Amino acid sequence: MKHVVVIGAGQAASAFAFKLRALGHKGAITLIGDEPALPYQRPPLSKAYLLGDMSRERLFLRPQSSYDEADITVRMGAAVTSIDPKTQQVYLGGEGIAYDELVLTTGSAPIRLPAQIGGDLQGVFCVRTLADIDAMAPYFIENRRVLIVGGGYIGLEAAAVAAKRGLHVTVVEMAERILQRVAAPQTSDYFRALHHSHGVTLREGVGLTQLNGDDHVTQAVLSTGETLDVDFVIAGIGIRPNTALAEAAGVKIKNGISTDAFGATSDPHIWAAGDCASFPIGDTRVRLESVPNAIDQAEIIAQNIMGAGIVYHAKPWFWSDQYDVKLQIAGLNTGYDTVVTRVGDKPHSVSHWYYCGETLLAVDAMNAPRDYMIGKRLIEAGKSPASDVITNPDTVLKSLLS
Ligand code: FAD
């Protein structure tokens, strides 16, 4: 019976293992993860957990008893150091573990502020793991001064938590505007206004040049030459897929571990899913950094290891919580040329609809769950209502589905 080994024990790994078992796989399943904690959900880390509104226990995807019942071996605190695809072994230092099929769900690692500019001073944090959040949590005390480097979703969520907890918050974003990489100017404008209304100082087009302090950070120097006194710093400047193991094993890498539409890599017995994997959508290759993608892709691989031969059709969606605003995103906005706005009937309720020509690509819905839901269904069905139909407040969105 086949032994299926999974490297990385996070969102994708957990989804994969339980799906494989549910599909009737009789052989051994082993998850190997280098973090000490059982697989957990990351989204609350920069939201409810950091705010203190969610207990640690609720972060875990499943308790140990679920793995025991499903006969899934979980080895936590164990880093895989190499893969030998010829002999089909993974190595944890000197210990070898044989596999028949290997699934790489190694996730991604945050880009760190370089040590040369003080990125290794105490009081400088990233936002990726439970340990990162537990380390920064004691700094979240009223009136402390935090500098957040990076105005993407992670940085803005951390800013929202800090502002809610009464800290003095400054966000610097090197690009012209916050969320520039991922959203239209209209969405940036919405979140800029939201953060301003909560007292956050947003500096766009401004970078970080240097962090100073003896052992602990005390001052930041900005690209404008200004200095800021700070108590701590959070970097939310992006992630890189964890591809080193796969690359060293000779597996093809292209913007992540390159897979085909079935989740298979260039090695016949190695598969990849989640943040670490890129896969084809039409003529392009994408890598998505989201929970729904990690789960869906992992479950497709489980089916394909069982011989189903199913193509992965991604249905991208994402969310972000900041203050009392829930942003929900459907679709991928890459290549958009027009954005139209539909104003909702509740305060702060609005949605931005991205088009390329007449084709609807994506929707950013802020406190507008209906717009999100219908936008998602339209995109998945390949339907593109005319943009003036969307902006017309008299349009009953649901009617567009029929
Ligand atoms: P992960 O869950 O990161 O798991 C990978 C695991 O592999 C890690 O534990 C890693 O340490 C381990 N690993 C790596 N190399 C090795 C090795 N050699 N040996 C052993 N183990 C190894 N997504 C959303 O959709 N919505 C959100 O609101 C959202 N918010 C987020 C907030 C935060 C703070 C963060 C960090 C992420 C957020 N995401 C969100 C993204 C989402 O959490 C990720 O896309 C998802 O966790 C990816 O799952 P994964 O299994 O690919 O990787």
Short mmCIF file of C-alpha atoms in Angstrom, two decimals, residues 7 80-91 97-104 244-252 265-271:
data_model
loop_
_atom_site.label_atom_id
_atom_site.label_comp_id
_atom_site.label_asym_id
_atom_site.label_seq_id
_atom_site.Cartn_x
_atom_site.Cartn_y
_atom_site.Cartn_z
CA ILE A 7 6.08 18.17 3.51
CA VAL A 80 12.65 18.16 5.97
CA THR A 81 16.18 18.99 4.87
CA SER A 82 16.31 17.22 1.49
CA ILE A 83 14.45 15.04 -0.99
CA ASP A 84 16.00 12.28 -3.05
CA PRO A 85 13.57 11.69 -5.91
CA LYS A 86 15.61 8.75 -7.30
CA THR A 87 15.26 6.63 -4.18
CA GLN A 88 11.97 8.32 -3.18
CA GLN A 89 13.13 9.36 0.26
CA VAL A 90 12.79 12.54 2.23
CA TYR A 91 15.40 13.36 4.87
CA ILE A 97 11.53 8.39 5.22
CA ALA A 98 10.45 6.53 2.10
CA TYR A 99 7.50 7.71 0.05
CA ASP A 100 5.50 6.42 -2.88
CA GLU A 101 3.88 9.80 -3.53
CA LEU A 102 5.17 13.09 -2.14
CA VAL A 103 3.11 16.26 -1.76
CA LEU A 104 4.86 19.60 -1.26
CA ALA A 244 14.36 25.58 -2.04
CA LEU A 245 13.76 21.89 -1.20
CA ALA A 246 12.02 21.22 -4.50
CA GLU A 247 14.63 23.12 -6.49
CA ALA A 248 17.48 21.18 -4.85
CA ALA A 249 15.64 17.96 -5.80
CA GLY A 250 15.58 19.02 -9.44
CA VAL A 251 11.85 19.82 -9.55
CA LYS A 252 10.94 22.55 -12.03
CA THR A 265 5.21 18.67 -10.72
CA SER A 266 7.95 17.80 -13.22
CA ASP A 267 8.71 14.69 -11.10
CA PRO A 268 6.26 11.83 -11.66
CA HIS A 269 5.80 11.15 -7.92
CA ILE A 270 5.85 14.71 -6.57
CA TRP A 271 2.85 17.04 -6.35
#
